[in-house]
PDB file of C-alpha atoms and ligand atoms in Angstrom:
ATOM      1  CA  MET A   1       4.715  51.033  36.756  1.00 38.00           C
ATOM      2  CA  THR A   2       2.294  48.263  36.989  1.00 39.00           C
ATOM      3  CA  LYS A   3      -0.068  48.122  34.067  1.00 39.00           C
ATOM      4  CA  ARG A   4      -3.639  47.374  35.194  1.00 39.00           C
ATOM      5  CA  PRO A   5      -5.801  45.325  32.971  1.00 35.00           C
ATOM      6  CA  GLY A   6      -8.777  46.980  31.011  1.00 31.00           C
ATOM      7  CA  PHE A   7     -12.071  45.526  32.016  1.00 29.00           C
ATOM      8  CA  PRO A   8     -15.558  45.837  30.477  1.00 29.00           C
ATOM      9  CA  VAL A   9     -16.877  48.873  32.028  1.00 28.00           C
ATOM     10  CA  ASN A  10     -20.569  49.005  32.876  1.00 30.00           C
ATOM     11  CA  LEU A  11     -21.002  52.777  33.299  1.00 28.00           C
ATOM     12  CA  ASP A  12     -23.892  54.147  35.161  1.00 35.00           C
ATOM     13  CA  ASP A  13     -24.104  57.302  32.958  1.00 36.00           C
ATOM     14  CA  ALA A  14     -26.302  59.865  34.605  1.00 37.00           C
ATOM     15  CA  ARG A  15     -27.116  61.309  31.225  1.00 37.00           C
ATOM     16  CA  LYS A  16     -28.837  58.047  30.018  1.00 39.00           C
ATOM     17  CA  PRO A  17     -32.344  57.609  30.901  1.00 39.00           C
ATOM     18  CA  ALA A  18     -32.917  55.885  34.240  1.00 38.00           C
ATOM     19  CA  THR A  19     -32.721  52.170  34.071  1.00 38.00           C
ATOM     20  CA  GLY A  20     -33.713  51.147  37.535  1.00 37.00           C
ATOM     21  CA  ARG A  21     -31.257  49.889  40.126  1.00 41.00           C
ATOM     22  CA  LEU A  22     -27.579  50.622  39.996  1.00 50.00           C
ATOM     23  CA  ALA A  23     -25.339  47.922  39.685  1.00 44.00           C
ATOM     24  CA  PRO A  24     -22.879  47.486  42.455  1.00 54.00           C
ATOM     25  CA  VAL A  25     -19.174  47.352  41.835  1.00 55.00           C
ATOM     26  CA  LYS A  26     -18.540  43.803  40.554  1.00 48.00           C
ATOM     27  CA  PRO A  27     -15.484  41.640  41.758  1.00 46.00           C
ATOM     28  CA  SER A  28     -13.167  40.710  38.991  1.00 44.00           C
ATOM     29  CA  ALA A  29     -11.610  37.515  38.393  1.00 39.00           C
ATOM     30  CA  ALA A  30      -8.311  39.053  37.348  1.00 39.00           C
ATOM     31  CA  LYS A  31      -6.291  40.210  40.328  1.00 37.00           C
ATOM     32  CA  THR A  32      -3.344  42.430  39.615  1.00 38.00           C
ATOM     33  CA  PRO A  33      -1.016  43.196  42.645  1.00 39.00           C
ATOM     34  CA  LEU A  34      -0.394  46.874  42.888  1.00 36.00           C
ATOM     35  CA  ALA A  35       3.137  46.642  43.366  1.00 36.00           C
ATOM     36  CA  LYS A  36       5.638  43.766  43.031  1.00 34.00           C
ATOM     37  CA  PRO A  37       7.292  42.849  46.376  1.00 34.00           C
ATOM     38  CA  SER A  38      11.048  44.407  46.086  1.00 35.00           C
ATOM     39  CA  GLY A  39      12.585  41.161  47.282  1.00 32.00           C
ATOM     40  CA  GLN A  40      13.644  42.806  50.448  1.00 32.00           C
ATOM     41  CA  ALA A  41      10.940  41.376  52.729  1.00 34.00           C
ATOM     42  CA  LEU A  42      11.631  42.184  56.315  1.00 32.00           C
ATOM     43  CA  GLY A  43      10.478  38.719  57.332  1.00 33.00           C
ATOM     44  CA  LYS A  44       7.717  37.937  59.724  1.00 34.00           C
ATOM     45  CA  SER A  45       6.324  41.277  61.043  1.00 35.00           C
ATOM     46  CA  LEU A  46       6.046  41.496  64.970  1.00 35.00           C
ATOM     47  CA  VAL A  47       3.145  44.023  64.584  1.00 38.00           C
ATOM     48  CA  GLN A  48      -0.274  42.426  64.089  1.00 36.00           C
ATOM     49  CA  PRO A  49      -2.079  43.818  60.960  1.00 37.00           C
ATOM     50  CA  VAL A  50      -5.352  45.494  61.758  1.00 36.00           C
ATOM     51  CA  THR A  51      -7.411  43.214  59.584  1.00 43.00           C
ATOM     52  CA  SER A  52      -6.643  40.966  56.852  1.00 45.00           C
ATOM     53  CA  ALA A  53      -3.451  39.043  56.073  1.00 45.00           C
ATOM     54  CA  PRO A  54      -0.416  41.206  55.476  1.00 46.00           C
ATOM     55  CA  ARG A  55       0.016  42.439  51.955  1.00 48.00           C
ATOM     56  CA  PRO A  56       3.396  43.448  50.570  1.00 51.00           C
ATOM     57  CA  LEU A  57       4.004  47.081  49.851  1.00 58.00           C
ATOM     58  CA  GLY A  58       6.456  48.262  47.250  1.00 53.00           C
ATOM     59  CA  LEU A  59       9.112  48.578  49.950  1.00 50.00           C
ATOM     60  CA  GLY A  60       8.707  45.026  51.368  1.00 52.00           C
ATOM     61  CA  LEU A  61       6.531  46.500  54.343  1.00 57.00           C
ATOM     62  CA  ASP A  62       3.536  45.049  55.874  1.00 78.00           C
ATOM     63  CA  SER A  63       0.654  47.255  54.873  1.00 90.00           C
ATOM     64  CA  GLY A  64      -1.562  46.300  57.828  1.00 93.00           C
ATOM     65  CA  ALA A  65       1.186  47.383  60.210  1.00 94.00           C
ATOM     66  CA  VAL A  66       1.783  50.573  58.336  1.00 95.00           C
ATOM     67  CA  ARG A  67      -1.963  51.183  58.341  1.00 96.00           C
ATOM     68  CA  ALA A  68      -2.141  50.600  62.041  1.00 96.00           C
ATOM     69  CA  ARG A  69       0.519  53.364  62.576  1.00 96.00           C
ATOM     70  CA  MET A  70      -1.653  55.625  60.319  1.00 97.00           C
ATOM     71  CA  VAL A  71      -4.662  54.938  62.454  1.00 98.00           C
ATOM     72  CA  GLN A  72      -2.854  55.582  65.782  1.00 98.00           C
ATOM     73  CA  LYS A  73      -1.617  58.952  64.256  1.00 98.00           C
ATOM     74  CA  LEU A  74      -5.224  59.772  63.125  1.00 98.00           C
ATOM     75  CA  GLY A  75      -6.188  59.142  66.890  1.00 98.00           C
ATOM     76  CA  GLU A  76      -3.353  61.389  68.197  1.00 98.00           C
ATOM     77  CA  GLN A  77      -4.663  64.066  65.751  1.00 97.00           C
ATOM     78  CA  GLY A  78      -7.898  63.982  67.404  1.00 98.00           C
ATOM     79  CA  ILE A  79     -10.020  61.631  65.395  1.00 98.00           C
ATOM     80  CA  GLN A  80     -12.240  59.764  67.995  1.00 97.00           C
ATOM     81  CA  ASP A  81     -15.142  57.915  66.197  1.00 97.00           C
ATOM     82  CA  PRO A  82     -14.110  54.167  66.650  1.00 97.00           C
ATOM     83  CA  SER A  83     -15.999  53.135  63.490  1.00 97.00           C
ATOM     84  CA  VAL A  84     -14.097  55.756  61.312  1.00 98.00           C
ATOM     85  CA  LEU A  85     -10.911  54.561  62.838  1.00 98.00           C
ATOM     86  CA  ALA A  86     -11.740  51.068  62.079  1.00 98.00           C
ATOM     87  CA  ALA A  87     -12.714  51.882  58.456  1.00 98.00           C
ATOM     88  CA  MET A  88      -9.463  53.769  57.925  1.00 98.00           C
ATOM     89  CA  GLY A  89      -7.619  50.705  59.293  1.00 97.00           C
ATOM     90  CA  GLN A  90      -9.432  48.358  56.965  1.00 97.00           C
ATOM     91  CA  VAL A  91      -9.045  50.051  53.610  1.00 97.00           C
ATOM     92  CA  GLU A  92      -5.737  49.448  51.775  1.00 97.00           C
ATOM     93  CA  ARG A  93      -4.996  53.124  50.625  1.00 97.00           C
ATOM     94  CA  HIS A  94      -1.984  51.667  48.585  1.00 96.00           C
ATOM     95  CA  ARG A  95      -4.329  50.143  46.053  1.00 96.00           C
ATOM     96  CA  PHE A  96      -5.694  53.525  44.989  1.00 97.00           C
ATOM     97  CA  VAL A  97      -2.393  55.338  44.096  1.00 96.00           C
ATOM     98  CA  GLU A  98       0.070  54.899  41.227  1.00 94.00           C
ATOM     99  CA  THR A  99       2.741  52.187  41.778  1.00 93.00           C
ATOM    100  CA  ALA A 100       5.418  54.892  41.977  1.00 95.00           C
ATOM    101  CA  LEU A 101       3.690  56.516  44.972  1.00 95.00           C
ATOM    102  CA  VAL A 102       2.868  53.403  46.923  1.00 94.00           C
ATOM    103  CA  ASN A 103       5.524  54.157  49.532  1.00 92.00           C
ATOM    104  CA  GLN A 104       3.674  57.348  50.412  1.00 95.00           C
ATOM    105  CA  ALA A 105       0.263  55.901  50.578  1.00 96.00           C
ATOM    106  CA  TYR A 106       0.027  55.955  54.359  1.00 96.00           C
ATOM    107  CA  GLU A 107       1.635  59.289  54.928  1.00 96.00           C
ATOM    108  CA  ASP A 108      -0.586  62.109  55.835  1.00 95.00           C
ATOM    109  CA  THR A 109      -0.466  63.692  52.391  1.00 96.00           C
ATOM    110  CA  SER A 110      -2.632  64.253  49.533  1.00 95.00           C
ATOM    111  CA  LEU A 111      -1.371  62.383  46.224  1.00 96.00           C
ATOM    112  CA  PRO A 112      -2.019  62.959  42.588  1.00 96.00           C
ATOM    113  CA  ILE A 113      -4.490  60.479  40.914  1.00 96.00           C
ATOM    114  CA  GLY A 114      -4.344  61.729  37.404  1.00 96.00           C
ATOM    115  CA  LEU A 115      -6.309  64.498  35.450  1.00 96.00           C
ATOM    116  CA  GLY A 116      -5.164  67.048  37.761  1.00 95.00           C
ATOM    117  CA  GLN A 117      -7.012  65.770  40.769  1.00 96.00           C
ATOM    118  CA  THR A 118      -5.844  64.332  44.045  1.00 95.00           C
ATOM    119  CA  ILE A 119      -6.642  61.734  46.602  1.00 95.00           C
ATOM    120  CA  SER A 120      -7.333  63.611  50.047  1.00 95.00           C
ATOM    121  CA  LYS A 121      -5.053  63.309  53.062  1.00 96.00           C
ATOM    122  CA  PRO A 122      -6.045  60.398  55.285  1.00 98.00           C
ATOM    123  CA  ASN A 123      -6.618  63.032  58.155  1.00 98.00           C
ATOM    124  CA  VAL A 124      -9.116  64.995  56.053  1.00 98.00           C
ATOM    125  CA  VAL A 125     -11.096  61.827  54.968  1.00 98.00           C
ATOM    126  CA  ALA A 126     -11.337  60.634  58.507  1.00 98.00           C
ATOM    127  CA  ARG A 127     -12.254  64.197  59.824  1.00 98.00           C
ATOM    128  CA  MET A 128     -15.016  64.683  57.237  1.00 98.00           C
ATOM    129  CA  ILE A 129     -16.451  61.142  57.754  1.00 98.00           C
ATOM    130  CA  GLU A 130     -16.308  61.807  61.460  1.00 98.00           C
ATOM    131  CA  LEU A 131     -18.289  65.061  60.888  1.00 98.00           C
ATOM    132  CA  LEU A 132     -20.780  63.233  58.675  1.00 98.00           C
ATOM    133  CA  ARG A 133     -21.471  60.749  61.450  1.00 98.00           C
ATOM    134  CA  GLU A 134     -21.753  63.101  64.289  1.00 96.00           C
ATOM    135  CA  GLY A 135     -24.445  62.211  66.628  1.00 90.00           C
ATOM    136  CA  HIS A 136     -24.999  58.987  64.999  1.00 90.00           C
ATOM    137  CA  GLN A 137     -25.042  55.335  66.641  1.00 87.00           C
ATOM    138  CA  GLY A 138     -24.239  52.435  64.264  1.00 93.00           C
ATOM    139  CA  LYS A 139     -24.101  52.798  60.607  1.00 96.00           C
ATOM    140  CA  LEU A 140     -25.278  55.690  58.642  1.00 98.00           C
ATOM    141  CA  GLY A 141     -28.040  55.188  56.177  1.00 98.00           C
ATOM    142  CA  ARG A 142     -27.555  56.100  52.417  1.00 98.00           C
ATOM    143  CA  VAL A 143     -24.592  58.482  51.663  1.00 98.00           C
ATOM    144  CA  LEU A 144     -23.886  60.685  48.613  1.00 99.00           C
ATOM    145  CA  GLU A 145     -20.224  61.326  47.803  1.00 98.00           C
ATOM    146  CA  ILE A 146     -19.456  64.119  45.179  1.00 98.00           C
ATOM    147  CA  GLY A 147     -16.035  63.498  43.517  1.00 98.00           C
ATOM    148  CA  THR A 148     -15.281  59.843  43.403  1.00 98.00           C
ATOM    149  CA  GLY A 149     -11.689  60.449  42.261  1.00 98.00           C
ATOM    150  CA  CYS A 150      -9.795  57.146  42.706  1.00 98.00           C
ATOM    151  CA  GLY A 151     -12.541  55.723  44.881  1.00 98.00           C
ATOM    152  CA  TYR A 152     -10.638  55.733  48.267  1.00 98.00           C
ATOM    153  CA  GLN A 153     -13.108  57.719  50.245  1.00 98.00           C
ATOM    154  CA  ALA A 154     -16.010  55.684  48.780  1.00 98.00           C
ATOM    155  CA  ALA A 155     -14.303  52.527  50.094  1.00 98.00           C
ATOM    156  CA  VAL A 156     -13.942  54.043  53.641  1.00 98.00           C
ATOM    157  CA  LEU A 157     -17.510  55.274  53.427  1.00 98.00           C
ATOM    158  CA  SER A 158     -18.887  51.779  52.588  1.00 98.00           C
ATOM    159  CA  HIS A 159     -17.636  50.455  56.014  1.00 98.00           C
ATOM    160  CA  VAL A 160     -19.573  53.332  57.926  1.00 98.00           C
ATOM    161  CA  ALA A 161     -22.885  53.535  55.868  1.00 98.00           C
ATOM    162  CA  THR A 162     -25.377  51.152  54.325  1.00 98.00           C
ATOM    163  CA  GLU A 163     -25.359  52.454  50.748  1.00 98.00           C
ATOM    164  CA  VAL A 164     -22.824  54.684  49.210  1.00 98.00           C
ATOM    165  CA  TYR A 165     -23.755  56.518  46.118  1.00 98.00           C
ATOM    166  CA  SER A 166     -20.541  58.387  44.638  1.00 98.00           C
ATOM    167  CA  ILE A 167     -20.489  60.565  41.632  1.00 98.00           C
ATOM    168  CA  GLU A 168     -17.718  61.801  39.438  1.00 98.00           C
ATOM    169  CA  ARG A 169     -17.638  64.087  36.519  1.00 98.00           C
ATOM    170  CA  LEU A 170     -14.459  62.790  34.868  1.00 98.00           C
ATOM    171  CA  ARG A 171     -14.981  59.587  32.945  1.00 98.00           C
ATOM    172  CA  GLY A 172     -11.297  58.710  33.266  1.00 98.00           C
ATOM    173  CA  LEU A 173     -11.337  58.738  37.074  1.00 98.00           C
ATOM    174  CA  HIS A 174     -14.746  57.159  37.114  1.00 98.00           C
ATOM    175  CA  ASP A 175     -13.373  54.269  35.205  1.00 98.00           C
ATOM    176  CA  LYS A 176     -10.287  54.154  37.394  1.00 98.00           C
ATOM    177  CA  ALA A 177     -12.323  54.112  40.533  1.00 98.00           C
ATOM    178  CA  ARG A 178     -14.248  51.023  39.156  1.00 98.00           C
ATOM    179  CA  GLU A 179     -11.106  49.213  38.506  1.00 98.00           C
ATOM    180  CA  ASN A 180      -9.717  50.071  41.953  1.00 98.00           C
ATOM    181  CA  LEU A 181     -12.821  49.152  43.842  1.00 98.00           C
ATOM    182  CA  ARG A 182     -13.258  45.749  42.069  1.00 97.00           C
ATOM    183  CA  HIS A 183     -10.800  44.098  44.313  1.00 95.00           C
ATOM    184  CA  PHE A 184     -12.670  44.961  47.346  1.00 97.00           C
ATOM    185  CA  ARG A 185     -16.145  43.509  46.382  1.00 96.00           C
ATOM    186  CA  LEU A 186     -18.099  46.302  47.924  1.00 98.00           C
ATOM    187  CA  ALA A 187     -21.727  45.686  47.044  1.00 98.00           C
ATOM    188  CA  ASN A 188     -23.011  48.708  48.750  1.00 98.00           C
ATOM    189  CA  VAL A 189     -20.946  51.104  46.602  1.00 98.00           C
ATOM    190  CA  HIS A 190     -22.537  52.544  43.550  1.00 98.00           C
ATOM    191  CA  LEU A 191     -20.484  54.680  41.120  1.00 98.00           C
ATOM    192  CA  ILE A 192     -22.214  57.182  38.858  1.00 98.00           C
ATOM    193  CA  LEU A 193     -20.666  59.310  36.057  1.00 98.00           C
ATOM    194  CA  GLY A 194     -22.328  62.601  36.196  1.00 98.00           C
ATOM    195  CA  ASP A 195     -22.501  66.157  37.449  1.00 98.00           C
ATOM    196  CA  GLY A 196     -22.495  65.941  41.219  1.00 98.00           C
ATOM    197  CA  MET A 197     -23.583  69.681  41.345  1.00 98.00           C
ATOM    198  CA  LEU A 198     -27.059  68.235  40.670  1.00 98.00           C
ATOM    199  CA  GLY A 199     -26.693  65.622  43.540  1.00 98.00           C
ATOM    200  CA  TYR A 200     -28.127  62.276  42.466  1.00 98.00           C
ATOM    201  CA  PRO A 201     -31.830  62.359  42.961  1.00 98.00           C
ATOM    202  CA  LYS A 202     -32.360  58.665  42.472  1.00 97.00           C
ATOM    203  CA  GLY A 203     -30.731  57.830  45.708  1.00 97.00           C
ATOM    204  CA  ALA A 204     -32.368  60.636  47.807  1.00 98.00           C
ATOM    205  CA  PRO A 205     -33.092  61.577  50.494  1.00 98.00           C
ATOM    206  CA  TYR A 206     -29.564  60.944  51.974  1.00 98.00           C
ATOM    207  CA  ALA A 207     -28.434  60.476  55.518  1.00 98.00           C
ATOM    208  CA  GLY A 208     -25.133  62.070  54.588  1.00 98.00           C
ATOM    209  CA  ILE A 209     -23.784  64.099  51.906  1.00 99.00           C
ATOM    210  CA  ILE A 210     -20.054  64.599  51.456  1.00 98.00           C
ATOM    211  CA  SER A 211     -18.161  66.585  48.748  1.00 98.00           C
ATOM    212  CA  ALA A 212     -14.471  66.052  47.902  1.00 98.00           C
ATOM    213  CA  ALA A 213     -14.560  69.155  45.803  1.00 98.00           C
ATOM    214  CA  GLY A 214     -14.830  72.817  46.702  1.00 98.00           C
ATOM    215  CA  GLY A 215     -17.526  75.165  45.398  1.00 97.00           C
ATOM    216  CA  ASP A 216     -18.531  78.774  45.968  1.00 97.00           C
ATOM    217  CA  THR A 217     -21.593  77.724  47.528  1.00 97.00           C
ATOM    218  CA  VAL A 218     -23.359  74.729  48.688  1.00 98.00           C
ATOM    219  CA  PRO A 219     -25.700  73.653  45.716  1.00 98.00           C
ATOM    220  CA  GLN A 220     -29.276  73.784  46.306  1.00 98.00           C
ATOM    221  CA  ALA A 221     -29.818  70.368  44.966  1.00 98.00           C
ATOM    222  CA  TRP A 222     -27.752  68.872  47.910  1.00 98.00           C
ATOM    223  CA  LEU A 223     -29.800  70.597  50.550  1.00 98.00           C
ATOM    224  CA  ASP A 224     -32.951  69.426  48.805  1.00 98.00           C
ATOM    225  CA  GLN A 225     -31.683  65.884  48.630  1.00 98.00           C
ATOM    226  CA  LEU A 226     -30.705  65.734  52.323  1.00 98.00           C
ATOM    227  CA  ALA A 227     -33.054  63.929  54.675  1.00 98.00           C
ATOM    228  CA  VAL A 228     -34.183  65.638  57.719  1.00 98.00           C
ATOM    229  CA  GLY A 229     -31.667  64.788  60.607  1.00 97.00           C
ATOM    230  CA  GLY A 230     -28.978  64.393  57.646  1.00 98.00           C
ATOM    231  CA  ARG A 231     -25.674  66.084  57.540  1.00 98.00           C
ATOM    232  CA  LEU A 232     -23.734  67.602  54.666  1.00 98.00           C
ATOM    233  CA  VAL A 233     -19.987  68.223  54.745  1.00 98.00           C
ATOM    234  CA  ALA A 234     -18.196  70.122  51.956  1.00 98.00           C
ATOM    235  CA  PRO A 235     -15.379  72.484  51.456  1.00 98.00           C
ATOM    236  CA  THR A 236     -16.971  75.871  50.567  1.00 98.00           C
ATOM    237  CA  ILE A 237     -15.875  79.414  49.929  1.00 97.00           C
ATOM    238  CA  THR A 238     -16.579  81.435  53.033  1.00 94.00           C
ATOM    239  CA  THR A 239     -17.552  84.960  53.276  1.00 91.00           C
ATOM    240  CA  ALA A 240     -14.064  85.588  54.347  1.00 91.00           C
ATOM    241  CA  GLY A 241     -13.087  84.361  50.937  1.00 94.00           C
ATOM    242  CA  HIS A 242     -11.129  81.304  51.604  1.00 96.00           C
ATOM    243  CA  GLN A 243     -12.116  77.630  51.503  1.00 98.00           C
ATOM    244  CA  ALA A 244     -13.362  76.097  54.702  1.00 98.00           C
ATOM    245  CA  LEU A 245     -15.218  72.914  55.794  1.00 98.00           C
ATOM    246  CA  VAL A 246     -18.837  73.660  56.041  1.00 98.00           C
ATOM    247  CA  VAL A 247     -21.262  71.364  57.897  1.00 98.00           C
ATOM    248  CA  VAL A 248     -25.010  71.725  57.315  1.00 98.00           C
ATOM    249  CA  LEU A 249     -27.580  69.912  59.417  1.00 98.00           C
ATOM    250  CA  LYS A 250     -31.026  69.632  58.016  1.00 98.00           C
ATOM    251  CA  THR A 251     -33.758  69.781  60.754  1.00 98.00           C
ATOM    252  CA  GLU A 252     -37.558  70.145  60.685  1.00 98.00           C
ATOM    253  CA  GLN A 253     -37.114  73.751  61.429  1.00 98.00           C
ATOM    254  CA  GLY A 254     -34.411  74.396  58.556  1.00 97.00           C
ATOM    255  CA  PHE A 255     -30.776  74.232  58.273  1.00 98.00           C
ATOM    256  CA  GLU A 256     -28.100  74.704  60.842  1.00 98.00           C
ATOM    257  CA  ARG A 257     -24.779  75.581  59.168  1.00 97.00           C
ATOM    258  CA  ARG A 258     -21.238  75.710  60.798  1.00 97.00           C
ATOM    259  CA  VAL A 259     -18.038  76.903  59.286  1.00 97.00           C
ATOM    260  CA  LEU A 260     -14.929  74.913  60.505  1.00 98.00           C
ATOM    261  CA  GLU A 261     -11.293  74.872  59.741  1.00 97.00           C
ATOM    262  CA  ALA A 262      -9.734  76.246  56.435  1.00 97.00           C
ATOM    263  CA  VAL A 263      -8.970  73.304  53.667  1.00 97.00           C
ATOM    264  CA  HIS A 264      -7.572  73.108  50.336  1.00 96.00           C
ATOM    265  CA  PHE A 265      -9.744  71.081  47.851  1.00 96.00           C
ATOM    266  CA  VAL A 266      -9.906  70.677  44.102  1.00 96.00           C
ATOM    267  CA  PRO A 267     -12.637  72.879  42.540  1.00 97.00           C
ATOM    268  CA  LEU A 268     -16.140  71.741  42.132  1.00 98.00           C
ATOM    269  CA  LYS A 269     -16.916  72.039  38.515  1.00 98.00           C
ATOM    270  CA  SER A 270     -20.090  71.546  36.556  1.00 97.00           C
ATOM    271  CA  GLY A 271     -20.676  69.269  33.492  1.00 97.00           C
ATOM    272  CA  ILE A 272     -19.134  65.942  32.708  1.00 97.00           C
ATOM    273  CA  ALA A 273     -15.767  65.556  30.949  1.00 97.00           C
TER     274      ALA A 273
HETATM  275  N1  SAH B 301     -12.920  61.329  47.142  1.00 77.75           N
HETATM  276  C1  SAH B 301     -11.746  61.284  46.150  1.00 77.75           C
HETATM  277  C2  SAH B 301     -11.139  62.634  46.082  1.00 77.75           C
HETATM  278  C3  SAH B 301     -11.144  63.049  44.689  1.00 77.75           C
HETATM  279  S1  SAH B 301     -10.667  64.801  44.318  1.00 77.75           S
HETATM  280  C4  SAH B 301     -10.641  60.117  46.375  1.00 77.75           C
HETATM  281  O1  SAH B 301     -10.848  59.371  47.618  1.00 77.75           O
HETATM  282  O2  SAH B 301      -9.867  60.007  45.788  1.00 77.75           O
HETATM  283  C5  SAH B 301     -12.325  65.458  43.993  1.00 77.75           C
HETATM  284  C6  SAH B 301     -13.021  65.006  42.766  1.00 77.75           C
HETATM  285  O3  SAH B 301     -14.194  65.690  42.471  1.00 77.75           O
HETATM  286  C7  SAH B 301     -12.157  65.085  41.464  1.00 77.75           C
HETATM  287  O4  SAH B 301     -12.058  63.812  40.849  1.00 77.75           O
HETATM  288  C8  SAH B 301     -13.065  65.869  40.563  1.00 77.75           C
HETATM  289  O5  SAH B 301     -13.085  65.624  39.088  1.00 77.75           O
HETATM  290  C9  SAH B 301     -14.420  65.770  41.121  1.00 77.75           C
HETATM  291  N2  SAH B 301     -15.387  66.694  40.896  1.00 77.75           N
HETATM  292  C10 SAH B 301     -15.364  68.007  40.844  1.00 77.75           C
HETATM  293  N3  SAH B 301     -16.556  68.597  40.628  1.00 77.75           N
HETATM  294  C11 SAH B 301     -17.410  67.584  40.386  1.00 77.75           C
HETATM  295  C12 SAH B 301     -18.775  67.474  40.024  1.00 77.75           C
HETATM  296  N4  SAH B 301     -19.539  68.749  39.876  1.00 77.75           N
HETATM  297  N5  SAH B 301     -19.367  66.358  40.156  1.00 77.75           N
HETATM  298  C13 SAH B 301     -18.754  65.182  40.462  1.00 77.75           C
HETATM  299  N6  SAH B 301     -17.401  65.181  40.545  1.00 77.75           N
HETATM  300  C14 SAH B 301     -16.752  66.366  40.692  1.00 77.75           C
END
């Protein structure tokens, strides 16, 4: 397993008194490849990568080409928003999973990221961001993500929103996300260690709020911190007793709520650990 270097971590700890602006994720001088090329490189790929130069995956595959296939599949599964598909094609998901799981990074599956948590399936990430952007032209404004996890969804969001505030309650994952994201130099992603059930009032009002963890209800703080015209997408327990995607639109008149397909997310928990 590739051992990643430790970095000095500048925590934006929500329990500390406010210190003004949050620091964006800083690029690091140290670059650690996630996986060593296996030495079985397939030679020059015939498929053009979606964006940057091809990067070797653990199996000697070209990650750009593998990602392009993932994006094609997302399209076949019904994802239509071109900016969501472009963002999914841009973010190297293999940089967010453990070395041993790199060859599964572009499969439509959730994967363990440590501390009992998981990175969501690409299809679910794309679907939720598409719902968040519904009715929007151009980039979304400020977005709040509850449940940073490994930082993958925050990276995807950074391409479709002007600012991303992403809050995580587990220090171990908050730190991991910071390390994972450093490589991408995303100046518009702000990581916060804190209890996302309280939202993050300093960044409010938000054009979008997206939760990667499922609660029994949508916390009032999220509704309060949503801008008029803003949308919230969150896995929530329905009256039928199962978890489903819930979309809430805040209007001048009040809230419009829609319950969509059943999903399986890790639980939303309170407090920091
Ligand atoms: N978006 C993530 C998915 C992480 S899984 C990714 O791309 O990897 C959901 C995460 O929500 C877990 O890391 C869990 O610790 C976190 N979580 C659960 N309750 C939370 C809360 N109240 N505040 C912040 N994070 C929370």
